[in-house]
mmCIF file of C-alpha atoms and ligand atoms in Angstrom:
data_model
loop_
_atom_site.group_PDB
_atom_site.id
_atom_site.type_symbol
_atom_site.label_atom_id
_atom_site.label_comp_id
_atom_site.label_asym_id
_atom_site.label_seq_id
_atom_site.Cartn_x
_atom_site.Cartn_y
_atom_site.Cartn_z
ATOM 1 C CA MET Q 1 -5.436 25.614 -2.746
ATOM 2 C CA VAL Q 2 -7.371 22.411 -2.146
ATOM 3 C CA SER Q 3 -10.962 22.840 -0.991
ATOM 4 C CA PHE Q 4 -13.214 20.179 0.451
ATOM 5 C CA SER Q 5 -16.996 19.958 0.073
ATOM 6 C CA GLU Q 6 -19.328 20.575 2.994
ATOM 7 C CA ARG Q 7 -20.743 17.087 2.457
ATOM 8 C CA LEU Q 8 -17.341 15.498 2.987
ATOM 9 C CA LEU Q 9 -16.466 17.677 5.956
ATOM 10 C CA ASP Q 10 -19.832 17.009 7.532
ATOM 11 C CA ARG Q 11 -19.327 13.258 7.275
ATOM 12 C CA LEU Q 12 -15.853 13.559 8.756
ATOM 13 C CA ARG Q 13 -17.186 15.709 11.572
ATOM 14 C CA HIS Q 14 -19.671 13.089 12.695
ATOM 15 C CA THR Q 15 -17.946 9.771 12.247
ATOM 16 C CA GLU Q 16 -15.141 7.722 13.778
ATOM 17 C CA SER Q 17 -15.051 5.167 11.003
ATOM 18 C CA VAL Q 18 -12.712 6.117 8.181
ATOM 19 C CA VAL Q 19 -10.738 3.929 5.783
ATOM 20 C CA ALA Q 20 -7.868 4.951 3.516
ATOM 21 C CA LEU Q 21 -6.778 2.561 0.778
ATOM 22 C CA THR Q 22 -3.379 3.445 -0.642
ATOM 23 C CA GLY Q 23 -1.422 2.397 -3.707
ATOM 24 C CA ALA Q 24 1.958 3.129 -5.258
ATOM 25 C CA GLY Q 25 0.964 6.735 -6.082
ATOM 26 C CA ILE Q 26 1.277 7.851 -2.463
ATOM 27 C CA SER Q 27 4.968 6.903 -2.518
ATOM 28 C CA ALA Q 28 5.644 8.415 -5.953
ATOM 29 C CA SER Q 29 6.790 11.752 -4.576
ATOM 30 C CA SER Q 30 9.171 9.916 -2.219
ATOM 31 C CA GLY Q 31 10.881 8.576 -5.330
ATOM 32 C CA VAL Q 32 9.449 5.044 -5.365
ATOM 33 C CA PRO Q 33 8.381 4.154 -8.911
ATOM 34 C CA THR Q 34 4.741 3.195 -9.493
ATOM 35 C CA PHE Q 35 3.795 0.074 -11.477
ATOM 36 C CA ARG Q 36 1.646 1.434 -14.297
ATOM 37 C CA GLY Q 37 1.853 4.562 -16.413
ATOM 38 C CA LYS Q 38 4.732 6.104 -18.334
ATOM 39 C CA ASP Q 39 7.551 5.504 -15.826
ATOM 40 C CA GLY Q 40 5.893 2.502 -14.188
ATOM 41 C CA LEU Q 41 7.889 -0.622 -13.313
ATOM 42 C CA TRP Q 42 5.601 -2.834 -15.394
ATOM 43 C CA ASN Q 43 6.486 -0.705 -18.402
ATOM 44 C CA LYS Q 44 10.144 -1.612 -18.116
ATOM 45 C CA PHE Q 45 10.048 -5.061 -16.540
ATOM 46 C CA ARG Q 46 7.943 -8.115 -17.173
ATOM 47 C CA PRO Q 47 5.879 -9.141 -14.159
ATOM 48 C CA GLU Q 48 5.695 -12.705 -15.450
ATOM 49 C CA GLU Q 49 9.508 -12.960 -15.161
ATOM 50 C CA LEU Q 50 9.806 -11.247 -11.796
ATOM 51 C CA ALA Q 51 6.644 -11.470 -9.767
ATOM 52 C CA ASN Q 52 5.360 -14.994 -9.790
ATOM 53 C CA LEU Q 53 6.364 -18.170 -8.015
ATOM 54 C CA HIS Q 54 7.055 -20.153 -11.180
ATOM 55 C CA ALA Q 55 9.528 -17.524 -12.418
ATOM 56 C CA PHE Q 56 11.191 -17.450 -8.998
ATOM 57 C CA LEU Q 57 11.674 -21.215 -8.834
ATOM 58 C CA LYS Q 58 13.068 -21.188 -12.387
ATOM 59 C CA ASN Q 59 15.404 -18.255 -11.920
ATOM 60 C CA PRO Q 60 15.723 -17.218 -8.274
ATOM 61 C CA GLU Q 61 18.927 -15.230 -8.950
ATOM 62 C CA LEU Q 62 17.156 -12.888 -11.358
ATOM 63 C CA VAL Q 63 14.163 -12.383 -9.066
ATOM 64 C CA TRP Q 64 16.410 -11.780 -6.054
ATOM 65 C CA GLU Q 65 18.473 -9.310 -8.035
ATOM 66 C CA TRP Q 66 15.328 -7.341 -8.857
ATOM 67 C CA TYR Q 67 14.037 -7.368 -5.280
ATOM 68 C CA SER Q 68 17.435 -6.459 -3.847
ATOM 69 C CA TRP Q 69 17.489 -3.459 -6.196
ATOM 70 C CA ARG Q 70 13.992 -2.366 -5.127
ATOM 71 C CA ARG Q 71 14.828 -2.915 -1.476
ATOM 72 C CA GLU Q 72 17.944 -0.782 -1.761
ATOM 73 C CA LEU Q 73 15.973 1.924 -3.529
ATOM 74 C CA ILE Q 74 13.334 1.905 -0.787
ATOM 75 C CA ARG Q 75 15.953 1.982 1.981
ATOM 76 C CA ASN Q 76 17.190 5.262 0.569
ATOM 77 C CA VAL Q 77 13.867 7.096 0.476
ATOM 78 C CA LYS Q 78 11.725 8.704 3.147
ATOM 79 C CA PRO Q 79 7.990 9.018 3.710
ATOM 80 C CA ASN Q 80 6.542 12.221 2.213
ATOM 81 C CA LEU Q 81 3.937 14.723 3.424
ATOM 82 C CA GLY Q 82 1.146 12.435 2.204
ATOM 83 C CA HIS Q 83 2.310 9.587 4.448
ATOM 84 C CA TYR Q 84 2.739 11.897 7.436
ATOM 85 C CA ALA Q 85 -0.688 13.475 6.917
ATOM 86 C CA LEU Q 86 -2.212 9.987 7.186
ATOM 87 C CA VAL Q 87 -0.520 9.596 10.584
ATOM 88 C CA ASP Q 88 -2.210 12.819 11.745
ATOM 89 C CA ILE Q 89 -5.540 11.788 10.229
ATOM 90 C CA GLU Q 90 -5.379 8.430 12.028
ATOM 91 C CA SER Q 91 -5.027 10.255 15.337
ATOM 92 C CA TYR Q 92 -8.328 12.146 14.858
ATOM 93 C CA PHE Q 93 -10.546 9.054 14.490
ATOM 94 C CA SER Q 94 -10.908 6.171 16.916
ATOM 95 C CA GLU Q 95 -11.708 3.763 14.081
ATOM 96 C CA PHE Q 96 -9.319 4.697 11.330
ATOM 97 C CA THR Q 97 -7.928 1.870 9.192
ATOM 98 C CA LEU Q 98 -5.151 2.212 6.665
ATOM 99 C CA VAL Q 99 -5.290 -0.496 4.023
ATOM 100 C CA THR Q 100 -2.262 -0.497 1.755
ATOM 101 C CA GLN Q 101 -1.275 -2.330 -1.400
ATOM 102 C CA ASN Q 102 2.255 -1.000 -0.996
ATOM 103 C CA VAL Q 103 5.101 -3.229 0.103
ATOM 104 C CA ASP Q 104 7.509 -0.315 0.654
ATOM 105 C CA ASN Q 105 7.080 -0.041 4.437
ATOM 106 C CA LEU Q 106 6.790 3.768 4.252
ATOM 107 C CA HIS Q 107 3.477 3.949 6.164
ATOM 108 C CA GLN Q 108 5.139 2.013 8.977
ATOM 109 C CA VAL Q 109 8.177 4.299 8.947
ATOM 110 C CA ALA Q 110 5.895 7.370 8.964
ATOM 111 C CA GLY Q 111 4.147 6.012 12.056
ATOM 112 C CA ASN Q 112 0.633 4.827 11.223
ATOM 113 C CA LYS Q 113 -0.553 2.251 13.739
ATOM 114 C CA ARG Q 114 -3.485 0.351 12.316
ATOM 115 C CA ILE Q 115 -2.121 -0.804 8.958
ATOM 116 C CA ILE Q 116 -3.409 -3.696 6.899
ATOM 117 C CA GLU Q 117 -0.809 -4.874 4.383
ATOM 118 C CA LEU Q 118 -2.642 -6.507 1.507
ATOM 119 C CA HIS Q 119 0.407 -7.349 -0.608
ATOM 120 C CA GLY Q 120 2.995 -8.115 2.063
ATOM 121 C CA ASN Q 121 6.153 -6.189 2.851
ATOM 122 C CA ILE Q 122 9.373 -6.119 0.856
ATOM 123 C CA MET Q 123 11.438 -5.871 4.049
ATOM 124 C CA ARG Q 124 10.319 -9.351 5.142
ATOM 125 C CA ASN Q 125 11.183 -12.726 3.655
ATOM 126 C CA LYS Q 126 9.825 -16.221 4.016
ATOM 127 C CA CYS Q 127 10.621 -19.798 3.061
ATOM 128 C CA VAL Q 128 8.801 -21.078 -0.042
ATOM 129 C CA ASP Q 129 8.123 -24.386 1.703
ATOM 130 C CA CYS Q 130 7.799 -24.041 5.459
ATOM 131 C CA ASN Q 131 6.910 -20.339 5.651
ATOM 132 C CA TYR Q 132 9.768 -19.662 8.093
ATOM 133 C CA GLN Q 133 10.030 -15.860 8.428
ATOM 134 C CA VAL Q 134 13.368 -14.116 7.965
ATOM 135 C CA ALA Q 135 13.907 -10.391 8.453
ATOM 136 C CA SER Q 136 16.081 -8.598 5.906
ATOM 137 C CA GLN Q 137 18.712 -7.857 8.547
ATOM 138 C CA GLU Q 138 19.042 -11.590 9.210
ATOM 139 C CA LEU Q 139 19.513 -12.190 5.491
ATOM 140 C CA GLU Q 140 22.238 -9.604 5.379
ATOM 141 C CA ALA Q 141 23.846 -11.154 8.440
ATOM 142 C CA GLY Q 142 24.670 -14.112 6.229
ATOM 143 C CA ILE Q 143 22.072 -16.828 5.784
ATOM 144 C CA VAL Q 144 23.038 -16.562 2.130
ATOM 145 C CA ALA Q 145 24.218 -19.647 0.322
ATOM 146 C CA GLU Q 146 27.489 -18.344 -1.073
ATOM 147 C CA GLU Q 147 27.704 -20.522 -4.145
ATOM 148 C CA LYS Q 148 24.212 -19.673 -5.363
ATOM 149 C CA LYS Q 149 24.003 -16.116 -4.015
ATOM 150 C CA ILE Q 150 20.467 -16.769 -2.928
ATOM 151 C CA PRO Q 151 19.241 -17.209 0.597
ATOM 152 C CA THR Q 152 18.053 -20.565 1.873
ATOM 153 C CA CYS Q 153 15.909 -21.523 4.840
ATOM 154 C CA PRO Q 154 17.789 -22.183 8.102
ATOM 155 C CA GLN Q 155 14.990 -24.557 9.072
ATOM 156 C CA CYS Q 156 14.410 -26.713 5.974
ATOM 157 C CA GLY Q 157 16.958 -25.632 3.343
ATOM 158 C CA SER Q 158 14.428 -24.488 0.727
ATOM 159 C CA LEU Q 159 14.602 -21.128 -1.006
ATOM 160 C CA ILE Q 160 13.840 -17.910 0.845
ATOM 161 C CA ARG Q 161 11.652 -15.459 -1.077
ATOM 162 C CA PRO Q 162 10.433 -11.922 -0.437
ATOM 163 C CA ASP Q 163 7.229 -11.892 1.635
ATOM 164 C CA VAL Q 164 5.146 -10.146 -1.020
ATOM 165 C CA VAL Q 165 2.106 -11.306 -2.937
ATOM 166 C CA TRP Q 166 2.943 -12.360 -6.482
ATOM 167 C CA PHE Q 167 0.655 -12.673 -9.466
ATOM 168 C CA GLY Q 168 -1.527 -15.738 -9.191
ATOM 169 C CA GLU Q 169 -1.209 -15.855 -5.392
ATOM 170 C CA MET Q 170 -3.892 -15.366 -2.772
ATOM 171 C CA LEU Q 171 -3.701 -12.377 -0.467
ATOM 172 C CA PRO Q 172 -3.053 -13.132 3.214
ATOM 173 C CA GLU Q 173 -6.504 -14.231 4.310
ATOM 174 C CA GLU Q 174 -6.606 -12.326 7.562
ATOM 175 C CA ALA Q 175 -5.543 -9.105 5.840
ATOM 176 C CA ILE Q 176 -8.202 -9.172 3.147
ATOM 177 C CA THR Q 177 -10.914 -10.206 5.617
ATOM 178 C CA ARG Q 178 -10.050 -7.353 7.962
ATOM 179 C CA ALA Q 179 -9.892 -4.934 5.037
ATOM 180 C CA GLN Q 180 -13.335 -6.015 3.842
ATOM 181 C CA GLU Q 181 -14.770 -5.607 7.332
ATOM 182 C CA ALA Q 182 -13.298 -2.128 7.662
ATOM 183 C CA ALA Q 183 -14.534 -1.135 4.185
ATOM 184 C CA SER Q 184 -18.070 -2.351 4.971
ATOM 185 C CA ALA Q 185 -18.148 -0.335 8.193
ATOM 186 C CA ALA Q 186 -16.581 2.844 6.761
ATOM 187 C CA GLU Q 187 -18.501 6.129 6.726
ATOM 188 C CA VAL Q 188 -15.844 7.728 4.582
ATOM 189 C CA PHE Q 189 -13.543 5.769 2.263
ATOM 190 C CA PHE Q 190 -10.496 7.347 0.609
ATOM 191 C CA SER Q 191 -8.888 5.719 -2.421
ATOM 192 C CA ILE Q 192 -5.424 7.248 -2.684
ATOM 193 C CA GLY Q 193 -2.779 6.837 -5.379
ATOM 194 C CA THR Q 194 -3.997 3.575 -6.814
ATOM 195 C CA SER Q 195 -4.926 2.730 -10.404
ATOM 196 C CA SER Q 196 -7.833 0.689 -8.955
ATOM 197 C CA THR Q 197 -7.140 -2.171 -11.317
ATOM 198 C CA VAL Q 198 -5.780 -4.985 -9.161
ATOM 199 C CA GLU Q 199 -8.226 -7.289 -7.420
ATOM 200 C CA PRO Q 200 -9.301 -7.902 -4.753
ATOM 201 C CA ALA Q 201 -8.141 -4.465 -3.496
ATOM 202 C CA ALA Q 202 -9.975 -2.758 -6.359
ATOM 203 C CA SER Q 203 -13.314 -4.035 -5.043
ATOM 204 C CA LEU Q 204 -12.941 -2.514 -1.563
ATOM 205 C CA PRO Q 205 -14.225 0.973 -2.501
ATOM 206 C CA TYR Q 206 -17.310 -0.579 -4.139
ATOM 207 C CA LEU Q 207 -17.956 -2.622 -1.014
ATOM 208 C CA ALA Q 208 -17.652 0.537 1.083
ATOM 209 C CA LYS Q 209 -19.938 2.590 -1.151
ATOM 210 C CA GLY Q 210 -22.490 -0.226 -1.319
ATOM 211 C CA ASN Q 211 -22.643 -0.069 2.471
ATOM 212 C CA GLY Q 212 -23.197 3.673 2.546
ATOM 213 C CA ALA Q 213 -19.676 5.129 2.632
ATOM 214 C CA TYR Q 214 -18.866 8.487 1.075
ATOM 215 C CA LEU Q 215 -16.243 7.679 -1.545
ATOM 216 C CA VAL Q 216 -13.316 9.996 -2.203
ATOM 217 C CA GLU Q 217 -10.526 9.537 -4.727
ATOM 218 C CA ILE Q 218 -7.154 11.299 -4.619
ATOM 219 C CA ASN Q 219 -5.252 10.734 -7.847
ATOM 220 C CA PRO Q 220 -3.928 13.151 -10.500
ATOM 221 C CA ASP Q 221 -5.198 10.765 -13.183
ATOM 222 C CA GLU Q 222 -8.616 9.249 -13.734
ATOM 223 C CA THR Q 223 -9.104 5.574 -12.920
ATOM 224 C CA PRO Q 224 -11.942 3.087 -13.452
ATOM 225 C CA LEU Q 225 -13.158 4.158 -9.993
ATOM 226 C CA SER Q 226 -13.345 7.867 -10.782
ATOM 227 C CA SER Q 227 -16.864 7.843 -12.203
ATOM 228 C CA VAL Q 228 -18.378 6.217 -9.104
ATOM 229 C CA THR Q 229 -16.729 8.430 -6.504
ATOM 230 C CA ASN Q 230 -18.646 11.096 -4.574
ATOM 231 C CA GLU Q 231 -15.706 13.442 -4.678
ATOM 232 C CA ARG Q 232 -12.427 13.454 -6.572
ATOM 233 C CA PHE Q 233 -9.201 15.355 -6.133
ATOM 234 C CA ALA Q 234 -7.156 15.441 -9.313
ATOM 235 C CA ALA Q 235 -3.880 16.182 -7.546
ATOM 236 C CA GLY Q 236 -1.039 14.454 -5.727
ATOM 237 C CA ALA Q 237 -1.591 12.800 -2.351
ATOM 238 C CA ASP Q 238 1.305 14.848 -0.960
ATOM 239 C CA GLU Q 239 -0.690 17.991 -1.748
ATOM 240 C CA VAL Q 240 -4.260 16.933 -0.856
ATOM 241 C CA LEU Q 241 -3.676 14.921 2.329
ATOM 242 C CA PRO Q 242 -1.799 17.613 4.305
ATOM 243 C CA ALA Q 243 -4.591 20.098 3.472
ATOM 244 C CA LEU Q 244 -7.181 17.532 4.555
ATOM 245 C CA ALA Q 245 -5.358 16.817 7.810
ATOM 246 C CA ILE Q 246 -5.380 20.536 8.671
ATOM 247 C CA GLU Q 247 -9.084 20.797 7.866
ATOM 248 C CA ILE Q 248 -9.953 17.784 10.033
ATOM 249 C CA GLU Q 249 -7.795 19.019 12.875
ATOM 250 C CA LYS Q 250 -9.636 22.370 12.871
ATOM 251 C CA MET Q 251 -13.106 20.929 12.929
ATOM 252 C CA ARG Q 252 -12.563 17.886 15.135
ATOM 253 C CA SER Q 253 -10.979 19.975 17.861
ATOM 254 C CA ARG Q 254 -13.835 22.515 17.599
ATOM 255 C CA TYR Q 255 -16.450 19.812 18.087
ATOM 256 C CA ARG Q 256 -14.812 17.984 20.948
HETATM 257 P P1 OAD U 301 -0.235 1.650 -10.036
HETATM 258 O O1 OAD U 301 1.136 1.910 -10.521
HETATM 259 O O2 OAD U 301 -1.102 0.727 -10.809
HETATM 260 O O3 OAD U 301 -1.018 3.024 -9.903
HETATM 261 C C1 OAD U 301 -0.472 4.144 -9.273
HETATM 262 C C2 OAD U 301 -1.481 5.272 -9.321
HETATM 263 O O4 OAD U 301 -0.952 6.376 -8.602
HETATM 264 C C3 OAD U 301 -1.816 5.776 -10.728
HETATM 265 O O5 OAD U 301 -3.221 5.774 -10.904
HETATM 266 C C4 OAD U 301 -1.258 7.209 -10.752
HETATM 267 O O6 OAD U 301 -2.077 8.103 -11.485
HETATM 268 C C5 OAD U 301 -1.294 7.573 -9.281
HETATM 269 N N1 OAD U 301 -0.339 8.607 -8.838
HETATM 270 C C6 OAD U 301 0.859 8.952 -9.371
HETATM 271 N N2 OAD U 301 1.436 9.933 -8.646
HETATM 272 C C7 OAD U 301 0.584 10.227 -7.629
HETATM 273 C C8 OAD U 301 0.622 11.148 -6.531
HETATM 274 N N3 OAD U 301 1.648 11.969 -6.320
HETATM 275 N N4 OAD U 301 -0.441 11.150 -5.684
HETATM 276 C C9 OAD U 301 -1.472 10.314 -5.868
HETATM 277 N N5 OAD U 301 -1.554 9.424 -6.884
HETATM 278 C C10 OAD U 301 -0.539 9.381 -7.747
HETATM 279 O O7 OAD U 301 -0.088 1.184 -8.508
HETATM 280 P P2 OAD U 301 -1.137 0.387 -7.599
HETATM 281 O O8 OAD U 301 -2.525 0.803 -7.887
HETATM 282 O O9 OAD U 301 -0.638 0.485 -6.221
HETATM 283 O O10 OAD U 301 0.952 -5.532 -6.767
HETATM 284 O O11 OAD U 301 -0.916 -1.085 -8.138
HETATM 285 C C11 OAD U 301 -1.586 -2.149 -7.514
HETATM 286 C C12 OAD U 301 -0.712 -3.371 -7.465
HETATM 287 O O12 OAD U 301 -0.230 -3.694 -8.771
HETATM 288 C C13 OAD U 301 0.556 -3.197 -6.654
HETATM 289 O O13 OAD U 301 0.355 -3.378 -5.267
HETATM 290 C C14 OAD U 301 1.442 -4.268 -7.222
HETATM 291 C C15 OAD U 301 1.165 -4.086 -8.683
HETATM 292 O O14 OAD U 301 1.367 -5.206 -9.484
HETATM 293 C C16 OAD U 301 1.771 -6.439 -6.249
HETATM 294 O O15 OAD U 301 2.973 -6.268 -6.165
HETATM 295 C C17 OAD U 301 1.084 -7.673 -5.771
HETATM 296 ZN ZN1 ZN U 302 11.855 -23.620 5.272
#
């Protein structure tokens, strides 16, 4: 049984402005591996070989092989109760913003509407030179250079890469600006399933708290953020979020 403090419920009763920041942990129970920790991807693979532009230009086949594997894995999984609870929670607040570091597209599949993707989306692709956007279906339809087994740009001929943020790259400017605005305005800020170690996303909860937000963490393990949160749930997002959605539904309908 998950129970929520009166302080948290009271805030949620009286505000419209709520932000949820999600990380790989929310998709863990769908079967998508996280990055850090025992079974994390960065425990088995080297990010410097797979997730930076230099590595891609040097060995695009290897990087594409890795992303095609992850894409296939993601295609075969479904959103879990944690994702769906966030869809319900969004519907109770007129100013709810979901900020995600995930590239797995599961929030979109679940049905959230206002989503800010900080690290891109693995189902999209773009040209390394001219930024031409290619959907994955288009790639599969055959814009693949047969001899090299890697896709090239129909517009300029350069390499096509996954539209995700790699190490050493800037986040999409509009996304991080909107996320910072939402965090500053939030009355309640949820940090969900993230190790809170990758900047600039890791700074968003501090920005929110500095501007008066009530800070809540949902994560079975402690993170660097844990000690500054107002409330912490040491359990899975798929357990806590459905209970929270029910609680909010009860009280928001009572007060309307
Ligand atoms: P991490 O793998 O760093 O952290 C995942 C967190 O989820 C950990 O703190 C786990 O304790 C927690 N967790 C595991 N199962 C959970 C569950 N069922 N419910 C809730 N939490 C759970 O993933 P991120 O913080 O998302 O960047 O990593 C941030 C970025 O680092 C990623 O977006 C990726 C990576 O390099 C890029 O690809 C640019
Ligand atoms: Zn191009």
